[in-house]
mmCIF file of C-alpha atoms in Angstrom:
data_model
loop_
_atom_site.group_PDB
_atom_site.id
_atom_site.type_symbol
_atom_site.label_atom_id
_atom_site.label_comp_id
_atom_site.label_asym_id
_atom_site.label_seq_id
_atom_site.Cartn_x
_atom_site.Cartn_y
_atom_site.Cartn_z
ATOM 1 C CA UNK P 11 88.555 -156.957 -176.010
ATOM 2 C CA UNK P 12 87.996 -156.636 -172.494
ATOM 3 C CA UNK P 13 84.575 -154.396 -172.791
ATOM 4 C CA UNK P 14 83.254 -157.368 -174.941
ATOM 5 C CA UNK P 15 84.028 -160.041 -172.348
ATOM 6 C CA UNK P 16 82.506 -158.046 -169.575
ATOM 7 C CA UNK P 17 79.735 -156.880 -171.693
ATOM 8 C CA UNK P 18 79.066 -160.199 -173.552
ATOM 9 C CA UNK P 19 77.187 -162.170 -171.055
ATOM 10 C CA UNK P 20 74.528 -159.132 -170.188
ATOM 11 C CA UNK P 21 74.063 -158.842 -174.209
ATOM 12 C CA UNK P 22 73.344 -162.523 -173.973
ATOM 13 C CA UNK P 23 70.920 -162.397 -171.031
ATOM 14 C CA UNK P 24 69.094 -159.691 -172.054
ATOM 15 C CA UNK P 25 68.262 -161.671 -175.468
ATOM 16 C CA UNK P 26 67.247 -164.865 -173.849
ATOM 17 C CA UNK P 27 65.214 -162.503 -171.948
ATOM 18 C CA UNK P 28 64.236 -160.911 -174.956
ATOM 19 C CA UNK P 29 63.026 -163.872 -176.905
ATOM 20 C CA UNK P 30 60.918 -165.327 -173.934
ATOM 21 C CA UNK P 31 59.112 -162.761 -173.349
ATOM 22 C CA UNK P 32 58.382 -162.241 -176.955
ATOM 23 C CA UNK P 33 57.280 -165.931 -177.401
ATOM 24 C CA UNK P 34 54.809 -165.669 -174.098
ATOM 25 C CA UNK P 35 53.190 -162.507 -175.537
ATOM 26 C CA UNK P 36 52.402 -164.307 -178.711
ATOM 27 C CA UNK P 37 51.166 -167.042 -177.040
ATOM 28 C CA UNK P 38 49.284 -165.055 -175.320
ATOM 29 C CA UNK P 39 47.856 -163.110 -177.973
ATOM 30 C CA UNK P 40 47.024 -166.249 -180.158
ATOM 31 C CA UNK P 41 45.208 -167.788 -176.832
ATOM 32 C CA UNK P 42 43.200 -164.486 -176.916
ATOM 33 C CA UNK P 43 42.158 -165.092 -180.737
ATOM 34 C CA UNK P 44 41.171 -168.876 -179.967
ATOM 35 C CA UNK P 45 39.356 -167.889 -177.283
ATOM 36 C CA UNK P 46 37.381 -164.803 -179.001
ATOM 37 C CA UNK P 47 36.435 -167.462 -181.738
ATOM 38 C CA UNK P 48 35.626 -169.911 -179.755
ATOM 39 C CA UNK P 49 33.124 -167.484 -177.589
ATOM 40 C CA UNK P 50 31.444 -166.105 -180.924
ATOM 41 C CA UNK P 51 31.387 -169.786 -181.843
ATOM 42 C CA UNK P 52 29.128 -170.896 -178.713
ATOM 43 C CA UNK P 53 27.482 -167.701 -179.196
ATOM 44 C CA UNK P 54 26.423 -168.618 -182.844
ATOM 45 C CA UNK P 55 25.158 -171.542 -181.931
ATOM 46 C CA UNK P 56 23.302 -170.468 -178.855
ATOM 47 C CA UNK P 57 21.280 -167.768 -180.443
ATOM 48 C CA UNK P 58 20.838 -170.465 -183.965
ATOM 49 C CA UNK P 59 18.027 -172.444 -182.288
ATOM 50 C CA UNK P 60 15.935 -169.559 -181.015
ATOM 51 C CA UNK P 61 16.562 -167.626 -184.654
ATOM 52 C CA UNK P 62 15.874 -170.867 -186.514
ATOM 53 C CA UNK P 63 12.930 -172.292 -184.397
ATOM 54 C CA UNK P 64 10.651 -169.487 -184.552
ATOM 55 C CA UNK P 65 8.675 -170.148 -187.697
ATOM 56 C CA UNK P 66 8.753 -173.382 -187.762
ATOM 57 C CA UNK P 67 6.039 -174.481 -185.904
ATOM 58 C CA UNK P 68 6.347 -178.285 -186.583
ATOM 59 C CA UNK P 69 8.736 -178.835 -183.931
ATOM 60 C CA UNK P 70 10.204 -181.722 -185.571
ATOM 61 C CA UNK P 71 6.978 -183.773 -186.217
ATOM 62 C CA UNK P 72 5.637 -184.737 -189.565
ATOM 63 C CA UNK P 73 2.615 -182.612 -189.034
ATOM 64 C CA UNK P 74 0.160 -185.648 -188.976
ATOM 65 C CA UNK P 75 -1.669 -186.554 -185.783
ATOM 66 C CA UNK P 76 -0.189 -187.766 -182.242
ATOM 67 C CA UNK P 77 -0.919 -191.201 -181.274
#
């Protein structure tokens, strides 16, 4: 009973220890996924005007004459 007492509070520790650490790699790792999608996000939408804007030569207008 005595090894337990002695050893008890290390176990204990080490768990805590243990369980944060675990918890800030997640977090971690899901910041890293949020951040990768948000990237190919802006990405998408930076490249979208140049991809979509090329053949259309209207630029918005109704095609009739400029006053």
């Amino acid at each position: 009973m005595e090894y337990i007492a002695v050893l008890l509070p290390s176990v204990v520790v080490g768990l805590i220890f243990w369980f944060a650490m675990k918890s800030i790699f997640n977090a971690d790792k899901s910041e890293r996924q949020a951040e990768a999608r948000a990237q190919a996000e802006a990405d998408e939408k930076a490249q979208a005007p140049h991809t979509l804007g090329r053949g259309d030569h209207s630029g918005g207008h109704s095609g009739g004459p400029d006053k």
